[in-house]
Short mmCIF file of C-alpha atoms in Angstrom, two decimals:
data_model
loop_
_atom_site.label_atom_id
_atom_site.label_comp_id
_atom_site.label_asym_id
_atom_site.label_seq_id
_atom_site.Cartn_x
_atom_site.Cartn_y
_atom_site.Cartn_z
CA MET A 9 4.49 19.19 14.37
CA PRO A 10 5.69 21.06 17.44
CA SER A 11 7.01 24.54 16.82
CA LEU A 12 10.44 25.57 18.01
CA PRO A 13 10.64 27.74 21.12
CA ALA A 14 11.79 31.30 20.47
CA ASP A 15 15.33 30.74 21.70
CA ARG A 16 15.79 27.78 19.37
CA GLU A 17 14.42 29.24 16.15
CA VAL A 18 16.50 28.27 13.14
CA PRO A 19 16.54 29.61 9.58
CA VAL A 20 15.06 27.93 6.54
CA LEU A 21 16.44 28.26 3.05
CA ALA A 22 13.30 29.80 1.52
CA PRO A 23 9.74 30.70 2.50
CA ARG A 24 7.03 28.24 1.58
CA ARG A 25 5.32 28.64 -1.77
CA VAL A 26 1.88 30.11 -1.07
CA THR A 27 -0.89 27.58 -1.74
CA ARG A 28 -4.53 26.89 -1.18
CA GLN A 29 -5.26 25.24 2.16
CA LEU A 30 -7.06 21.98 2.81
CA HIS A 31 -7.44 19.38 5.53
CA VAL A 32 -6.88 15.64 5.38
CA GLY A 33 -8.74 14.68 8.49
CA GLU A 34 -7.18 16.77 11.25
CA VAL A 35 -3.95 17.34 9.32
CA GLY A 36 -3.72 20.73 7.64
CA VAL A 37 -2.12 20.71 4.20
CA GLY A 38 -0.78 23.78 2.43
CA SER A 39 1.58 26.65 3.06
CA ASP A 40 -0.14 27.66 6.31
CA PHE A 41 0.76 24.27 7.80
CA PRO A 42 3.97 22.28 8.37
CA VAL A 43 5.07 19.85 5.67
CA SER A 44 3.63 16.46 6.64
CA VAL A 45 5.00 12.94 6.21
CA GLN A 46 2.97 10.18 4.62
CA SER A 47 3.47 6.50 3.93
CA MET A 48 1.46 3.62 2.53
CA THR A 49 0.57 0.27 4.03
CA THR A 50 1.94 -2.88 2.45
CA THR A 51 -0.67 -5.19 3.90
CA LYS A 52 -3.68 -6.49 2.04
CA THR A 53 -6.24 -3.81 2.90
CA ALA A 54 -8.97 -6.42 3.24
CA ASP A 55 -7.02 -7.82 6.21
CA VAL A 56 -8.31 -5.18 8.60
CA ASN A 57 -6.33 -6.29 11.66
CA ALA A 58 -3.00 -6.49 9.82
CA THR A 59 -3.61 -3.13 8.17
CA LEU A 60 -4.52 -1.42 11.44
CA GLN A 61 -1.47 -2.96 13.11
CA GLN A 62 0.79 -1.52 10.41
CA ILE A 63 -0.94 1.85 10.66
CA ALA A 64 -0.27 1.79 14.42
CA GLU A 65 3.42 1.12 13.75
CA LEU A 66 3.55 3.96 11.24
CA THR A 67 1.81 6.30 13.68
CA ALA A 68 4.34 5.45 16.39
CA ALA A 69 7.16 6.22 13.94
CA GLY A 70 5.77 9.70 13.28
CA CYS A 71 3.67 9.17 10.16
CA GLN A 72 0.90 11.76 9.93
CA ILE A 73 -1.20 10.49 7.00
CA VAL A 74 -1.46 6.94 5.67
CA ARG A 75 -2.57 5.65 2.28
CA VAL A 76 -4.15 2.24 1.72
CA ALA A 77 -4.57 0.44 -1.62
CA VAL A 78 -8.07 -0.40 -2.84
CA PRO A 79 -7.64 -2.69 -5.85
CA ASP A 80 -10.76 -4.83 -5.36
CA THR A 81 -14.13 -5.14 -3.67
CA ASP A 82 -12.84 -6.85 -0.52
CA ASP A 83 -10.50 -3.93 0.09
CA ALA A 84 -13.27 -1.39 -0.44
CA GLU A 85 -15.47 -3.24 2.05
CA ALA A 86 -12.70 -3.03 4.67
CA LEU A 87 -12.39 0.76 4.44
CA PRO A 88 -15.10 1.75 6.96
CA ALA A 89 -13.46 -0.20 9.79
CA ILE A 90 -9.98 1.02 8.90
CA ALA A 91 -11.02 4.66 8.55
CA ARG A 92 -12.90 4.53 11.84
CA LYS A 93 -10.15 2.86 13.89
CA SER A 94 -6.99 4.38 12.43
CA GLN A 95 -5.21 6.86 14.68
CA ILE A 96 -4.21 9.01 11.69
CA PRO A 97 -6.14 10.11 8.57
CA VAL A 98 -6.58 7.43 5.91
CA ILE A 99 -6.36 8.12 2.18
CA ALA A 100 -7.85 5.53 -0.16
CA ASP A 101 -5.65 4.87 -3.20
CA ILE A 102 -7.84 4.23 -6.24
CA HIS A 103 -6.88 2.84 -9.64
CA PHE A 104 -8.84 1.36 -12.55
CA GLN A 105 -12.36 1.33 -11.03
CA PRO A 106 -14.12 4.66 -10.38
CA ARG A 107 -16.75 2.96 -8.21
CA TYR A 108 -14.14 2.52 -5.49
CA VAL A 109 -13.81 6.29 -5.27
CA PHE A 110 -17.42 6.51 -4.14
CA ALA A 111 -16.97 3.54 -1.81
CA ALA A 112 -13.99 5.27 -0.15
CA ILE A 113 -15.92 8.49 0.33
CA GLU A 114 -18.88 6.64 1.80
CA ALA A 115 -16.53 4.70 4.08
CA GLY A 116 -15.36 7.89 5.78
CA CYS A 117 -11.84 8.07 4.39
CA ALA A 118 -10.16 11.43 5.00
CA ALA A 119 -9.20 11.82 1.33
CA VAL A 120 -9.03 9.92 -1.92
CA ARG A 121 -6.10 9.60 -4.29
CA VAL A 122 -7.04 9.05 -7.92
CA ASN A 123 -4.78 8.26 -10.86
CA PRO A 124 -6.70 9.58 -13.88
CA GLY A 125 -4.39 7.88 -16.35
CA ASN A 126 -5.56 4.38 -15.49
CA ILE A 127 -9.18 4.86 -14.32
CA ARG A 128 -11.64 3.84 -17.00
CA LYS A 129 -13.60 6.79 -18.40
CA PHE A 130 -12.43 8.92 -15.49
CA ASP A 131 -13.24 12.21 -17.19
CA ASP A 132 -16.88 11.17 -17.47
CA LYS A 133 -17.08 10.59 -13.73
CA VAL A 134 -15.51 13.86 -12.54
CA GLY A 135 -18.80 15.62 -11.90
CA GLU A 136 -20.14 12.80 -9.74
CA ILE A 137 -16.84 12.49 -7.86
CA ALA A 138 -16.69 16.23 -7.24
CA LYS A 139 -20.21 16.25 -5.83
CA ALA A 140 -19.58 13.26 -3.57
CA ALA A 141 -16.32 14.74 -2.27
CA THR A 142 -17.94 18.13 -1.74
CA ASP A 143 -20.84 16.61 0.18
CA ALA A 144 -18.41 14.64 2.36
CA GLY A 145 -16.09 17.62 2.81
CA ILE A 146 -12.94 15.74 1.80
CA PRO A 147 -10.08 16.56 -0.58
CA ILE A 148 -8.88 14.61 -3.59
CA ARG A 149 -5.29 14.06 -4.63
CA ILE A 150 -4.77 13.92 -8.36
CA GLY A 151 -1.77 11.62 -8.60
CA VAL A 152 -0.07 11.46 -11.97
CA ASN A 153 2.63 8.82 -12.38
CA ALA A 154 5.13 8.41 -15.21
CA GLY A 155 4.28 4.71 -15.49
CA SER A 156 0.55 5.26 -15.94
CA LEU A 157 0.32 8.48 -17.90
CA ASP A 158 -2.79 9.08 -19.98
CA LYS A 159 -2.31 7.50 -23.42
CA ARG A 160 -3.33 10.74 -25.12
CA LEU A 161 -0.43 12.57 -23.52
CA LEU A 162 2.02 9.76 -24.18
CA ALA A 163 1.07 10.03 -27.86
CA LYS A 164 1.54 13.80 -27.77
CA TYR A 165 4.91 13.91 -25.96
CA GLY A 166 6.32 10.49 -26.80
CA ARG A 167 7.25 9.76 -23.19
CA ALA A 168 6.57 10.92 -19.65
CA THR A 169 8.26 14.31 -19.85
CA PRO A 170 7.86 16.93 -17.11
CA GLU A 171 5.57 18.85 -19.44
CA ALA A 172 3.40 15.77 -20.02
CA LEU A 173 3.04 15.08 -16.30
CA VAL A 174 2.08 18.66 -15.57
CA GLU A 175 -0.38 18.91 -18.46
CA SER A 176 -2.09 15.73 -17.29
CA ALA A 177 -2.47 17.00 -13.73
CA LEU A 178 -3.71 20.45 -14.69
CA TRP A 179 -6.14 19.05 -17.24
CA GLU A 180 -7.76 16.89 -14.59
CA CYS A 181 -7.83 19.83 -12.19
CA SER A 182 -9.65 21.89 -14.81
CA LEU A 183 -12.36 19.23 -15.06
CA PHE A 184 -12.96 19.42 -11.31
CA GLU A 185 -12.86 23.22 -11.43
CA GLU A 186 -15.69 23.17 -13.97
CA HIS A 187 -17.83 21.73 -11.18
CA GLY A 188 -16.64 24.28 -8.62
CA TYR A 189 -14.43 21.78 -6.81
CA ARG A 190 -10.95 22.99 -5.81
CA ASP A 191 -10.15 20.98 -2.68
CA ILE A 192 -7.29 19.38 -4.57
CA LYS A 193 -3.73 18.28 -3.91
CA ILE A 194 -1.48 17.26 -6.81
CA SER A 195 1.45 14.91 -7.31
CA VAL A 196 3.47 14.37 -10.50
CA LYS A 197 5.82 11.50 -9.71
CA HIS A 198 8.65 10.05 -11.74
CA ASN A 199 11.43 7.58 -10.90
CA ASP A 200 14.07 9.98 -12.24
CA PRO A 201 14.71 12.73 -9.67
CA VAL A 202 15.73 15.23 -12.35
CA ILE A 203 12.50 14.80 -14.32
CA MET A 204 10.48 14.75 -11.10
CA VAL A 205 12.03 18.00 -9.84
CA ARG A 206 11.44 19.76 -13.15
CA ALA A 207 7.82 18.61 -13.23
CA TYR A 208 7.17 20.06 -9.78
CA GLU A 209 8.95 23.27 -10.68
CA LEU A 210 6.64 23.71 -13.69
CA LEU A 211 3.58 22.75 -11.66
CA ALA A 212 4.45 25.22 -8.89
CA GLN A 213 4.63 27.99 -11.48
CA GLN A 214 1.24 27.20 -12.99
CA CYS A 215 -1.09 26.61 -10.03
CA ASP A 216 -1.57 27.31 -6.34
CA TYR A 217 -2.69 23.83 -5.31
CA PRO A 218 -0.78 22.08 -2.50
CA LEU A 219 1.77 19.59 -3.83
CA HIS A 220 2.56 16.09 -2.61
CA LEU A 221 6.19 15.19 -3.35
CA GLY A 222 7.36 11.73 -4.31
CA VAL A 223 9.99 9.95 -6.37
CA THR A 224 8.00 6.93 -7.47
CA GLU A 225 9.64 3.50 -7.52
CA ALA A 226 12.71 5.08 -5.92
CA GLY A 227 14.26 1.66 -5.28
CA PRO A 228 15.82 -0.23 -2.37
CA SER A 229 16.47 1.57 0.88
CA PHE A 230 19.89 3.09 0.15
CA GLN A 231 19.22 4.11 -3.44
CA GLY A 232 15.71 5.30 -2.70
CA THR A 233 16.84 7.36 0.25
CA ILE A 234 19.48 9.14 -1.83
CA LYS A 235 17.12 9.81 -4.74
CA SER A 236 14.36 11.07 -2.47
CA ALA A 237 16.68 13.23 -0.38
CA VAL A 238 18.17 14.85 -3.47
CA ALA A 239 14.79 15.51 -5.09
CA PHE A 240 12.95 16.60 -1.96
CA GLY A 241 15.85 18.72 -0.81
CA SER A 242 15.96 20.54 -4.14
CA LEU A 243 12.26 21.38 -3.97
CA LEU A 244 11.68 21.89 -0.25
CA SER A 245 14.72 24.15 0.02
CA ARG A 246 12.89 26.48 -2.38
CA GLY A 247 9.59 26.26 -0.54
CA ILE A 248 7.95 23.77 -2.95
CA GLY A 249 6.10 20.86 -1.36
CA ASP A 250 3.41 20.41 1.28
CA THR A 251 3.35 16.67 1.94
CA ILE A 252 5.98 14.02 1.21
CA ARG A 253 6.23 10.27 0.83
CA VAL A 254 9.57 8.51 0.52
CA SER A 255 8.87 5.45 -1.66
CA LEU A 256 11.26 2.65 -0.69
CA SER A 257 11.42 -1.08 -1.34
CA ALA A 258 11.59 -1.45 2.43
CA PRO A 259 9.18 -1.60 5.38
CA PRO A 260 7.03 1.54 5.39
CA VAL A 261 8.30 2.60 8.82
CA GLU A 262 11.67 3.14 7.13
CA GLU A 263 9.99 5.54 4.68
CA VAL A 264 8.72 7.59 7.60
CA LYS A 265 12.12 7.71 9.28
CA VAL A 266 13.77 8.97 6.10
CA GLY A 267 11.01 11.51 5.47
CA LEU A 268 11.27 12.91 8.96
CA GLN A 269 15.04 13.14 8.70
CA ILE A 270 14.79 15.06 5.42
CA LEU A 271 12.44 17.59 7.01
CA GLU A 272 14.60 17.92 10.10
CA SER A 273 17.71 18.45 7.98
CA LEU A 274 16.00 21.40 6.27
CA ASN A 275 14.71 22.81 9.57
CA LEU A 276 11.16 22.14 8.42
CA ARG A 277 10.49 20.04 11.48
CA ALA A 278 11.62 20.47 15.07
CA ARG A 279 14.68 18.33 15.59
CA GLY A 280 14.81 15.70 18.27
CA LEU A 281 17.85 13.76 19.38
CA GLU A 282 20.80 14.53 17.11
CA ILE A 283 24.00 12.49 17.31
CA VAL A 284 26.95 14.35 15.81
CA SER A 285 29.87 12.01 15.22
CA CYS A 286 33.00 12.16 13.13
CA PRO A 287 33.44 9.78 10.17
CA SER A 288 36.78 8.73 11.68
CA CYS A 289 40.24 8.97 10.13
CA GLY A 290 43.82 8.11 10.91
CA ARG A 291 43.80 10.62 13.77
CA ALA A 292 41.08 8.79 15.68
CA GLN A 293 42.24 7.17 18.89
CA VAL A 294 38.98 5.37 19.67
CA ASP A 295 36.48 3.29 17.71
CA VAL A 296 34.14 6.16 16.79
CA TYR A 297 31.72 3.92 14.88
CA LYS A 298 31.23 1.69 17.91
CA LEU A 299 30.84 4.63 20.29
CA ALA A 300 28.33 6.44 18.06
CA ASN A 301 26.26 3.28 17.50
CA GLU A 302 26.17 2.42 21.20
CA VAL A 303 25.19 5.95 22.22
CA THR A 304 22.49 6.04 19.53
CA ALA A 305 21.09 2.69 20.70
CA GLY A 306 21.21 3.79 24.34
CA LEU A 307 19.26 6.97 23.61
CA GLU A 308 16.71 5.40 21.25
CA GLY A 309 13.28 6.87 21.80
CA MET A 310 14.49 10.11 23.37
CA ASP A 311 11.99 12.77 22.34
CA VAL A 312 13.69 16.08 23.15
CA PRO A 313 15.87 18.20 20.83
CA LEU A 314 19.19 17.18 22.34
CA ARG A 315 22.45 17.46 20.39
CA VAL A 316 25.09 14.91 21.42
CA ALA A 317 28.60 14.98 19.92
CA VAL A 318 30.68 11.79 19.83
CA MET A 319 34.17 12.75 18.65
CA GLY A 320 37.29 10.68 18.23
CA CYS A 321 40.31 12.97 18.11
CA VAL A 322 41.77 16.22 19.40
CA VAL A 323 41.44 18.19 16.13
CA ASN A 324 37.68 18.76 15.89
CA GLY A 325 36.66 16.86 19.00
CA PRO A 326 36.79 19.52 21.72
CA GLY A 327 35.20 22.18 19.52
CA GLU A 328 32.29 19.99 18.40
CA ALA A 329 31.78 18.62 21.91
CA ARG A 330 31.75 22.14 23.34
CA GLU A 331 29.14 23.33 20.80
CA ALA A 332 26.76 20.44 21.53
CA ASP A 333 24.40 20.13 24.49
CA LEU A 334 26.42 17.11 25.51
CA GLY A 335 29.60 15.69 24.04
CA VAL A 336 32.77 13.70 24.38
CA ALA A 337 36.23 14.36 22.97
CA SER A 338 38.09 11.05 23.07
CA GLY A 339 41.73 10.09 22.97
CA ASN A 340 44.50 8.24 24.79
CA GLY A 341 42.08 5.77 26.33
CA LYS A 342 39.83 8.35 27.95
CA GLY A 343 37.15 10.92 27.13
CA GLN A 344 36.46 14.46 28.23
CA ILE A 345 32.72 14.88 28.87
CA PHE A 346 31.25 18.27 28.00
CA VAL A 347 27.85 19.54 29.18
CA LYS A 348 26.69 22.86 27.73
CA GLY A 349 30.22 23.74 26.67
CA GLU A 350 31.98 22.93 29.94
CA VAL A 351 34.13 19.91 30.81
CA ILE A 352 32.45 18.20 33.76
CA ARG A 353 34.70 15.16 34.03
CA THR A 354 37.20 12.89 32.31
CA VAL A 355 36.35 9.19 32.22
CA PRO A 356 38.05 6.00 31.01
CA GLU A 357 37.15 4.96 27.47
CA ALA A 358 35.17 1.99 28.82
CA ASP A 359 32.86 4.39 30.72
CA ILE A 360 32.19 6.90 27.92
CA VAL A 361 28.93 5.41 26.65
CA GLU A 362 27.39 4.90 30.11
CA THR A 363 28.40 8.41 31.18
CA LEU A 364 26.97 10.04 28.06
CA ILE A 365 23.68 8.20 28.42
CA ASP A 366 23.39 9.16 32.10
CA GLU A 367 24.11 12.83 31.37
CA ALA A 368 21.73 12.80 28.40
CA MET A 369 18.93 11.51 30.59
CA LYS A 370 19.55 14.29 33.12
CA LEU A 371 19.54 16.96 30.40
CA ALA A 372 16.41 15.52 28.80
CA GLU A 373 14.54 15.62 32.09
CA THR A 374 15.57 19.23 32.64
CA MET A 375 14.43 20.14 29.12
CA ARG A 376 11.07 18.43 29.58
CA GLU A 377 10.50 20.26 32.84
CA SER A 378 11.22 23.55 31.07
CA GLY A 379 8.62 22.77 28.39
CA VAL A 380 10.89 22.11 25.41
CA PRO A 381 8.78 20.33 22.73
CA SER A 382 9.64 16.84 21.56
CA GLY A 383 10.87 15.91 18.12
CA GLU A 384 12.21 12.85 16.32
CA PRO A 385 15.67 11.22 16.60
CA SER A 386 18.35 11.85 13.97
CA VAL A 387 21.99 10.98 13.41
CA GLN A 388 24.49 13.26 11.70
CA LEU A 389 28.08 12.48 10.72
CA VAL A 390 30.51 15.39 10.49
#
């Protein structure tokens, strides 16, 4: 992630929780590194071309680490080609069969995710797994899920409580620690954001391992976005969390977009294009929704931290437009165009979108020439 230049530094709500450091491929994970965004392919892993195509799409969207499922032998056999050709580090997601852990390590995957609760006789294999991972120099994510919690802990707690999730994760960590292996990242996911947040709070108090945040089975796009934003925001705003994955019943590129937006909103990632637009009300004298959507579409792909205000009335419009890099205050069939706080012209309503896009392109070019780092696009309603 690009760092912000000195004159654009912004505050964060809390310092990062101090953790151990590890690397997933070239991506640093832990409190010394920026919070990274992950996703997971939805293709059949054995279909190498389809999987690599989806990884390429995720990479283009800003994904930094990708996870692929390895439920059977055909998938395991595809891992060497995928790990070798992927543009970003590949994590193999292992359930049920411990032999696939070794296959993933041998294939050159950048990390392995294991779910101890549903891998047969996992505890008996920890020593061998630790040695193989150590020899390969790769980390392991211990991923505990509410839906696949170890039966022993379900019997003890009665359900997947925060305490049960944390005990499961730390127990498995202790088994690896017995073999001198500590290159570990942990996740304790639940579909209820309240339980999930409490589990991570407890985990953060009891260990210094990096934490991967996720609300598992978060739901369709709208519901899942809200649940993930609430949970991640609660934790990240207090410095808890080192990697994130937004789990949506939607194309994985959408997960990446939401994850990036969450990090940008918390100033944990350099912001890119930001459209500030009013939600509209009875004072609006233009179709703000239409203007904002057309400006957003016209500036799609812009990679500099440019703030553009699209305002629809005289109450907040001039002030917001003046505070942005570029803005318009609209009314009475025309719009005042602001650049860096100054009105440069007044144009007919029909010319607002074209004018804003032209001025945005000029500003973006100036910013690139001055060395301002790129970011990711975002949209904000005020």
